[in-house]
Short mmCIF file of C-alpha atoms in Angstrom, two decimals:
data_model
loop_
_atom_site.label_atom_id
_atom_site.label_comp_id
_atom_site.label_asym_id
_atom_site.label_seq_id
_atom_site.Cartn_x
_atom_site.Cartn_y
_atom_site.Cartn_z
CA UNK A 7 27.02 9.51 8.18
CA UNK A 8 24.42 8.59 5.55
CA UNK A 9 21.77 6.19 6.77
CA UNK A 10 21.66 2.86 5.01
CA UNK A 11 17.87 3.03 4.81
CA UNK A 12 16.03 6.32 4.32
CA UNK A 13 13.70 8.32 2.07
CA UNK A 14 15.42 10.37 -0.64
CA UNK A 15 14.61 14.01 0.09
CA UNK A 16 17.53 16.28 -0.86
CA UNK A 17 17.51 18.79 -3.72
CA UNK A 18 20.02 16.57 -5.49
CA UNK A 19 17.64 13.61 -5.15
CA UNK A 20 14.80 15.53 -6.80
CA UNK A 21 17.10 16.60 -9.65
CA UNK A 22 18.44 13.08 -10.16
CA UNK A 23 14.95 11.58 -10.35
CA UNK A 24 13.59 14.45 -12.44
CA UNK A 25 10.61 15.39 -10.26
CA UNK A 26 9.46 18.43 -8.30
CA UNK A 27 8.71 18.65 -4.57
CA UNK A 28 5.57 20.72 -5.16
CA UNK A 29 4.00 18.84 -8.07
CA UNK A 30 3.27 15.25 -9.11
CA UNK A 31 3.37 14.94 -12.89
CA UNK A 32 1.11 12.63 -14.89
CA UNK A 33 4.07 10.58 -16.21
CA UNK A 34 5.01 9.59 -12.65
CA UNK A 35 2.07 7.15 -12.60
CA UNK A 36 3.17 5.59 -15.87
CA UNK A 37 5.44 2.55 -16.14
CA UNK A 38 8.73 3.11 -14.27
CA UNK A 39 10.27 -0.29 -15.00
CA UNK A 40 10.39 -2.51 -18.08
CA UNK A 41 9.67 -5.84 -16.38
CA UNK A 42 13.25 -7.11 -16.61
CA UNK A 43 14.66 -9.50 -14.01
CA UNK A 44 15.26 -7.86 -10.64
CA UNK A 45 12.51 -5.25 -11.06
CA UNK A 46 8.85 -5.22 -10.09
CA UNK A 47 5.93 -2.80 -10.31
CA UNK A 48 2.28 -2.67 -9.45
CA UNK A 49 -0.75 -0.39 -9.63
CA UNK A 50 -3.10 -0.77 -6.64
CA UNK A 51 -6.74 0.22 -6.09
CA UNK A 52 -9.04 -0.33 -3.14
CA UNK A 53 -12.53 0.84 -2.24
CA UNK A 54 -15.10 0.81 0.51
CA UNK A 55 -18.44 0.51 -1.27
CA UNK A 56 -21.74 1.90 -0.05
CA UNK A 57 -23.40 -1.54 -0.12
CA UNK A 58 -20.92 -2.75 2.52
CA UNK A 59 -18.56 -4.53 0.13
CA UNK A 60 -14.81 -3.91 -0.02
CA UNK A 61 -12.75 -4.29 -3.18
CA UNK A 62 -9.03 -4.50 -3.99
CA UNK A 63 -7.59 -4.76 -7.52
CA UNK A 64 -3.84 -4.91 -8.24
CA UNK A 65 -2.13 -5.06 -11.65
CA UNK A 66 1.42 -6.41 -11.24
CA UNK A 67 4.37 -6.98 -13.55
CA UNK A 68 5.21 -10.09 -11.48
CA UNK A 69 4.62 -11.72 -8.13
CA UNK A 70 6.44 -9.89 -5.33
CA UNK A 71 8.08 -13.06 -4.04
CA UNK A 72 9.89 -13.71 -7.33
CA UNK A 73 11.36 -10.39 -8.57
CA UNK A 74 14.16 -12.27 -10.33
CA UNK A 75 11.73 -13.55 -12.96
CA UNK A 76 11.25 -11.81 -16.30
CA UNK A 77 7.94 -10.08 -16.99
CA UNK A 78 5.19 -12.36 -15.61
CA UNK A 79 1.95 -10.34 -15.30
CA UNK A 80 -0.43 -10.99 -12.41
CA UNK A 81 -3.81 -9.59 -11.41
CA UNK A 82 -4.90 -9.89 -7.80
CA UNK A 83 -8.53 -9.23 -6.91
CA UNK A 84 -10.14 -9.37 -3.48
CA UNK A 85 -13.88 -8.83 -3.14
CA UNK A 86 -15.51 -9.05 0.30
CA UNK A 87 -19.32 -9.02 -0.03
CA UNK A 88 -21.85 -7.89 2.57
CA UNK A 89 -23.47 -11.37 2.57
CA UNK A 90 -20.22 -12.88 3.85
CA UNK A 91 -18.86 -14.27 0.59
CA UNK A 92 -15.18 -13.59 -0.09
CA UNK A 93 -13.24 -13.88 -3.30
CA UNK A 94 -9.41 -13.88 -3.16
CA UNK A 95 -8.17 -14.30 -6.73
CA UNK A 96 -4.64 -14.43 -8.11
CA UNK A 97 -4.42 -14.94 -11.87
CA UNK A 98 -1.26 -15.21 -13.98
CA UNK A 99 -1.06 -14.05 -17.60
CA UNK A 100 1.49 -14.46 -20.42
CA UNK A 101 4.07 -11.70 -20.85
CA UNK A 102 2.80 -10.91 -24.34
CA UNK A 103 -0.56 -9.86 -22.87
CA UNK A 104 0.99 -6.96 -20.91
CA UNK A 105 1.47 -3.36 -22.00
CA UNK A 106 1.98 -0.12 -20.08
CA UNK A 107 2.48 3.44 -21.23
CA UNK A 108 5.26 5.57 -19.74
CA UNK A 109 3.60 8.99 -20.09
CA UNK A 110 0.60 8.13 -17.87
CA UNK A 111 -1.05 5.21 -16.12
CA UNK A 112 -2.40 2.94 -18.85
CA UNK A 113 -1.81 -0.71 -18.01
CA UNK A 114 -3.35 -3.52 -20.07
CA UNK A 115 -3.25 -7.22 -19.21
CA UNK A 116 -5.16 -9.46 -21.61
CA UNK A 117 -8.05 -7.04 -22.03
CA UNK A 118 -8.09 -5.93 -18.40
CA UNK A 119 -7.45 -2.21 -17.92
CA UNK A 120 -6.01 0.11 -15.24
CA UNK A 121 -5.88 3.58 -16.81
CA UNK A 122 -5.96 7.17 -15.61
CA UNK A 123 -4.51 10.67 -15.56
CA UNK A 124 -4.24 11.49 -11.79
CA UNK A 125 -7.77 12.92 -11.86
CA UNK A 126 -9.89 10.14 -13.39
CA UNK A 127 -9.22 6.39 -13.56
CA UNK A 128 -10.93 3.42 -15.17
CA UNK A 129 -10.34 -0.04 -13.73
CA UNK A 130 -11.76 -3.10 -15.49
CA UNK A 131 -10.91 -6.67 -14.55
CA UNK A 132 -12.51 -10.03 -15.32
CA UNK A 133 -10.71 -12.78 -13.38
CA UNK A 134 -11.68 -15.93 -11.50
CA UNK A 135 -15.40 -15.55 -12.17
CA UNK A 136 -15.55 -11.97 -10.84
CA UNK A 137 -15.97 -8.98 -13.12
CA UNK A 138 -15.25 -5.42 -11.96
CA UNK A 139 -15.84 -2.19 -13.91
CA UNK A 140 -15.32 0.98 -11.85
CA UNK A 141 -14.14 4.56 -12.12
CA UNK A 142 -12.16 6.54 -9.54
CA UNK A 143 -12.31 10.37 -9.47
CA UNK A 144 -9.75 12.09 -7.26
CA UNK A 145 -10.87 14.24 -4.33
CA UNK A 146 -7.37 14.84 -2.95
CA UNK A 147 -4.40 15.83 -5.11
CA UNK A 148 -1.58 13.32 -5.65
CA UNK A 149 0.93 13.16 -2.83
CA UNK A 150 4.21 11.43 -2.08
CA UNK A 151 6.51 11.23 0.94
CA UNK A 152 9.28 13.58 -0.29
CA UNK A 153 10.52 11.96 -3.54
CA UNK A 154 8.72 8.71 -2.76
CA UNK A 155 12.02 6.81 -3.20
CA UNK A 156 13.19 4.63 -0.32
CA UNK A 157 16.93 4.09 -0.71
CA UNK A 158 18.99 1.26 0.75
CA UNK A 159 22.69 0.44 0.92
CA UNK A 160 25.82 2.57 1.27
CA UNK A 161 25.62 3.55 -2.40
CA UNK A 162 21.89 4.45 -2.12
CA UNK A 163 21.30 2.52 -5.34
CA UNK A 164 18.75 -0.03 -4.11
CA UNK A 165 15.30 1.50 -4.55
CA UNK A 166 11.72 0.89 -3.54
CA UNK A 167 9.35 3.66 -4.63
CA UNK A 168 5.81 4.66 -3.78
CA UNK A 169 3.35 7.17 -5.26
CA UNK A 170 -0.14 7.63 -3.73
CA UNK A 171 -1.58 8.99 -6.97
CA UNK A 172 -5.14 9.24 -5.58
CA UNK A 173 -5.10 9.50 -1.76
CA UNK A 174 -8.90 9.57 -1.83
CA UNK A 175 -11.53 9.56 -4.56
CA UNK A 176 -15.11 8.82 -5.49
CA UNK A 177 -15.84 5.34 -6.86
CA UNK A 178 -18.68 4.45 -9.22
CA UNK A 179 -19.34 1.35 -11.28
CA UNK A 180 -20.24 -2.29 -10.78
CA UNK A 181 -19.09 -5.75 -9.81
CA UNK A 182 -20.51 -9.01 -11.14
CA UNK A 183 -20.46 -12.40 -9.42
CA UNK A 184 -22.16 -15.56 -10.78
CA UNK A 185 -23.89 -13.52 -13.46
CA UNK A 186 -25.41 -11.06 -10.97
CA UNK A 187 -24.32 -7.48 -11.52
CA UNK A 188 -24.40 -4.95 -8.68
CA UNK A 189 -24.15 -1.19 -9.27
CA UNK A 190 -22.03 0.48 -6.60
CA UNK A 191 -20.53 3.73 -5.40
CA UNK A 192 -18.12 4.47 -2.60
CA UNK A 193 -14.74 5.86 -1.56
CA UNK A 194 -11.50 4.64 -3.12
CA UNK A 195 -7.73 4.96 -3.25
CA UNK A 196 -4.95 4.29 -5.78
CA UNK A 197 -1.20 4.03 -5.41
CA UNK A 198 1.72 2.85 -7.52
CA UNK A 199 4.90 1.02 -6.43
CA UNK A 200 8.07 -0.08 -8.19
CA UNK A 201 11.63 -1.10 -7.38
CA UNK A 202 14.95 -2.47 -8.60
CA UNK A 203 15.72 -4.90 -5.78
CA UNK A 204 13.70 -7.70 -4.25
CA UNK A 205 11.86 -6.44 -1.19
CA UNK A 206 12.87 -9.49 0.82
CA UNK A 207 16.45 -8.18 0.54
CA UNK A 208 15.71 -4.69 1.91
CA UNK A 209 12.52 -4.77 4.01
CA UNK A 210 11.65 -6.90 7.00
CA UNK A 211 7.99 -5.90 7.32
CA UNK A 212 5.53 -3.06 7.07
CA UNK A 213 2.18 -1.92 8.31
CA UNK A 214 0.32 0.12 5.72
CA UNK A 215 -3.09 1.73 6.13
CA UNK A 216 -5.41 4.26 4.61
CA UNK A 217 -8.91 5.44 5.41
CA UNK A 218 -11.41 8.22 5.89
CA UNK A 219 -13.23 9.35 9.03
CA UNK A 220 -15.37 12.48 9.14
CA UNK A 221 -13.61 15.28 7.20
CA UNK A 222 -10.23 13.51 7.52
CA UNK A 223 -8.36 11.18 5.18
CA UNK A 224 -5.17 9.40 6.17
CA UNK A 225 -2.35 7.37 4.63
CA UNK A 226 0.02 5.85 7.17
CA UNK A 227 2.79 3.28 7.08
CA UNK A 228 5.53 2.01 9.34
CA UNK A 229 8.26 0.24 7.40
CA UNK A 230 10.98 -1.76 9.14
CA UNK A 231 14.13 -2.26 7.08
CA UNK A 232 15.94 -5.59 6.76
CA UNK A 233 18.19 -6.79 9.56
CA UNK A 234 21.32 -5.78 7.60
CA UNK A 235 20.09 -2.18 7.80
CA UNK A 236 19.64 -2.44 11.55
CA UNK A 237 15.85 -2.79 11.31
CA UNK A 238 15.80 0.95 10.60
CA UNK A 239 12.22 2.29 10.94
CA UNK A 240 10.84 4.40 8.08
CA UNK A 241 7.50 5.99 9.02
CA UNK A 242 5.23 7.57 6.41
CA UNK A 243 2.23 9.74 7.27
CA UNK A 244 -0.25 11.99 5.47
CA UNK A 245 -3.40 13.45 7.01
CA UNK A 246 -5.80 15.64 5.04
CA UNK A 247 -8.86 17.56 6.22
CA UNK A 248 -11.53 18.53 3.67
CA UNK A 249 -9.12 17.57 0.89
CA UNK A 250 -6.16 19.64 2.13
CA UNK A 251 -3.06 18.16 3.76
CA UNK A 252 -2.77 19.25 7.41
CA UNK A 253 0.02 16.93 8.59
CA UNK A 254 2.68 14.99 6.67
CA UNK A 255 5.93 15.39 8.61
CA UNK A 256 6.82 11.79 9.46
CA UNK A 257 9.68 12.95 11.71
CA UNK A 258 6.97 14.02 14.19
CA UNK A 259 5.24 10.62 14.18
CA UNK A 260 5.35 8.05 16.96
CA UNK A 261 4.11 4.55 16.07
CA UNK A 262 2.64 1.96 18.43
CA UNK A 263 1.76 -1.68 17.73
CA UNK A 264 -0.46 -2.85 20.61
CA UNK A 265 -2.25 -5.99 21.84
CA UNK A 266 -0.20 -8.30 19.64
CA UNK A 267 -0.65 -12.04 19.08
CA UNK A 268 0.86 -14.73 16.85
CA UNK A 269 -1.31 -15.41 13.81
CA UNK A 270 -2.06 -19.11 13.71
CA UNK A 271 -1.87 -19.47 9.93
CA UNK A 272 1.19 -17.42 9.05
CA UNK A 273 3.10 -17.56 12.34
CA UNK A 274 3.62 -13.80 12.25
CA UNK A 275 3.12 -11.34 15.13
CA UNK A 276 0.06 -9.18 14.46
CA UNK A 277 -1.05 -6.10 16.38
CA UNK A 278 -4.77 -5.85 16.99
CA UNK A 279 -4.27 -2.08 17.33
CA UNK A 280 -1.83 0.15 15.47
CA UNK A 281 -1.54 3.84 16.31
CA UNK A 282 0.19 6.82 14.72
CA UNK A 283 0.63 9.96 16.84
CA UNK A 284 1.62 13.16 14.98
CA UNK A 285 2.49 16.10 17.26
CA UNK A 286 3.72 19.39 15.81
CA UNK A 287 3.60 21.23 19.14
CA UNK A 288 0.27 22.86 18.33
CA UNK A 289 -2.12 20.16 17.16
CA UNK A 290 -1.69 16.50 18.05
CA UNK A 291 -3.39 13.98 15.77
CA UNK A 292 -3.93 10.42 16.98
CA UNK A 293 -4.80 7.90 14.25
CA UNK A 294 -5.80 4.46 15.53
CA UNK A 295 -6.61 1.30 13.56
CA UNK A 296 -8.44 -1.38 15.56
CA UNK A 297 -8.68 -4.79 13.91
CA UNK A 298 -12.03 -6.63 13.73
CA UNK A 299 -11.22 -9.45 11.31
CA UNK A 300 -8.91 -10.69 8.58
CA UNK A 301 -9.70 -10.21 4.91
CA UNK A 302 -6.58 -12.09 3.79
CA UNK A 303 -3.94 -14.12 5.67
CA UNK A 304 -1.60 -15.95 3.31
CA UNK A 305 1.99 -17.10 3.29
CA UNK A 306 3.99 -16.37 0.15
CA UNK A 307 4.64 -20.07 -0.41
CA UNK A 308 0.99 -21.12 -0.40
CA UNK A 309 0.26 -18.65 -3.22
CA UNK A 310 2.88 -20.24 -5.48
CA UNK A 311 2.45 -23.16 -7.82
CA UNK A 312 4.53 -26.08 -9.06
CA UNK A 313 8.31 -25.75 -9.10
CA UNK A 314 8.20 -22.21 -7.71
CA UNK A 315 6.58 -23.49 -4.53
CA UNK A 316 9.18 -26.26 -4.18
CA UNK A 317 12.05 -23.86 -4.81
CA UNK A 318 10.68 -21.30 -2.34
CA UNK A 319 10.47 -23.92 0.39
CA UNK A 320 14.02 -25.08 -0.32
CA UNK A 321 15.47 -21.57 0.04
CA UNK A 322 13.39 -20.84 3.14
CA UNK A 323 10.95 -18.20 1.88
CA UNK A 324 9.01 -17.20 4.99
CA UNK A 325 6.99 -14.16 3.86
CA UNK A 326 3.33 -13.52 4.57
CA UNK A 327 0.62 -11.03 3.66
CA UNK A 328 -2.30 -10.11 5.89
CA UNK A 329 -5.08 -7.63 5.18
CA UNK A 330 -7.52 -6.50 7.86
CA UNK A 331 -10.72 -4.57 8.27
CA UNK A 332 -11.82 -2.72 11.36
CA UNK A 333 -12.26 0.74 12.85
CA UNK A 334 -10.24 3.82 12.02
CA UNK A 335 -10.46 6.53 14.69
CA UNK A 336 -8.96 9.98 14.10
CA UNK A 337 -8.62 12.35 17.05
CA UNK A 338 -7.37 15.92 17.17
CA UNK A 339 -6.00 17.03 20.51
CA UNK A 340 -5.17 20.55 21.61
CA UNK A 341 -3.46 21.36 24.89
CA UNK A 342 -3.91 17.76 25.93
CA UNK A 343 -7.68 17.72 25.36
CA UNK A 344 -9.53 15.91 22.57
CA UNK A 345 -11.44 18.45 20.47
CA UNK A 346 -12.50 16.17 17.57
CA UNK A 347 -13.08 12.43 17.18
CA UNK A 348 -14.31 10.54 14.13
CA UNK A 349 -14.59 6.79 13.51
CA UNK A 350 -15.22 4.84 10.29
CA UNK A 351 -14.40 1.42 8.80
CA UNK A 352 -11.01 1.03 7.12
CA UNK A 353 -8.70 -1.49 5.41
CA UNK A 354 -5.02 -1.97 6.26
CA UNK A 355 -2.30 -4.55 5.82
CA UNK A 356 0.77 -6.20 7.29
CA UNK A 357 3.40 -7.41 4.83
CA UNK A 358 6.08 -9.65 6.29
CA UNK A 359 9.18 -10.47 4.23
CA UNK A 360 11.42 -11.82 6.97
CA UNK A 361 11.19 -14.22 9.87
CA UNK A 362 9.20 -13.12 12.90
CA UNK A 363 10.98 -10.99 15.49
CA UNK A 364 10.06 -11.46 19.15
CA UNK A 365 10.30 -7.73 19.79
CA UNK A 366 7.61 -7.19 17.12
CA UNK A 367 5.07 -8.17 19.79
CA UNK A 368 5.74 -4.93 21.66
CA UNK A 369 6.78 -2.53 18.94
CA UNK A 370 6.72 1.18 19.70
CA UNK A 371 8.93 4.00 18.59
CA UNK A 372 9.35 7.52 17.32
CA UNK A 373 10.61 8.46 13.90
CA UNK A 374 14.36 8.72 13.63
#
């Protein structure tokens, strides 16, 4: 019996989508939707900078909480500075200011640019008094979990898709705050998401993380489908060493959400520690994210304005978005003994579309 929530991975799936299992083509990072009602799309970039700052820039066709709208471009920018200042900016733009090519990533919103060819990207944004001008050069080839299409429903026609176009890359450029420009370098990441159904209708919540420690780079996520799909877990995992993938079979992953508490602002259960264990019978990799502090903790409703906020409250929108920073520890175990351990700072997130589940406080499980 076909699962109601799963990742498309058959030969027929690859043929239907028009992609190859062994190659990510440049067009795959181009626009995959046209902004019409019921669709959404975004291009995401984050970086750990050598001066201690962290940066996130997202170009979106619309806010995630309102996929039923027509094209309504948004840029989100989060800049966390080493002196303690934080900038969390969400800026709306008119539809006429948006353009996106379909043959490659080249997104323009009112003079702001997110453009690249899988190897080299340029990201320029000037919003809310913060100006960013950076480049991202890939160190690890593009990757996706099978086709990258998560399919929902008996007809498998409800889609949420994900392409980590740059799992890890070198960042160079600058940010400017209050007229003071700072030249920076660091390590960055870029992915691309799109879909044809509102995520609140298909997904209950997800943990998503990426980071680098020693010679390793990791992308990891644990997605829990909506209640109507039986809260089906969909794990995603990619671990690379020295730029080469060494583990990406999510069926061998066990996920643990530990030391949980209820976040006072959003009312959502949050794990202070999340852990992904990948065991192929030879090497066992243990990837642990340990939270130190929040970068963002917002409900969907508080980010809305005017009539949208009123309408969201009336229909009971209860989503929340939290982003954290803390330690990423990557261990390699052989025959039960730890043979390598590396720890570095990382960024990860918890996206909550549904109401809190009590069992989320003690979540643990293997891939199905």
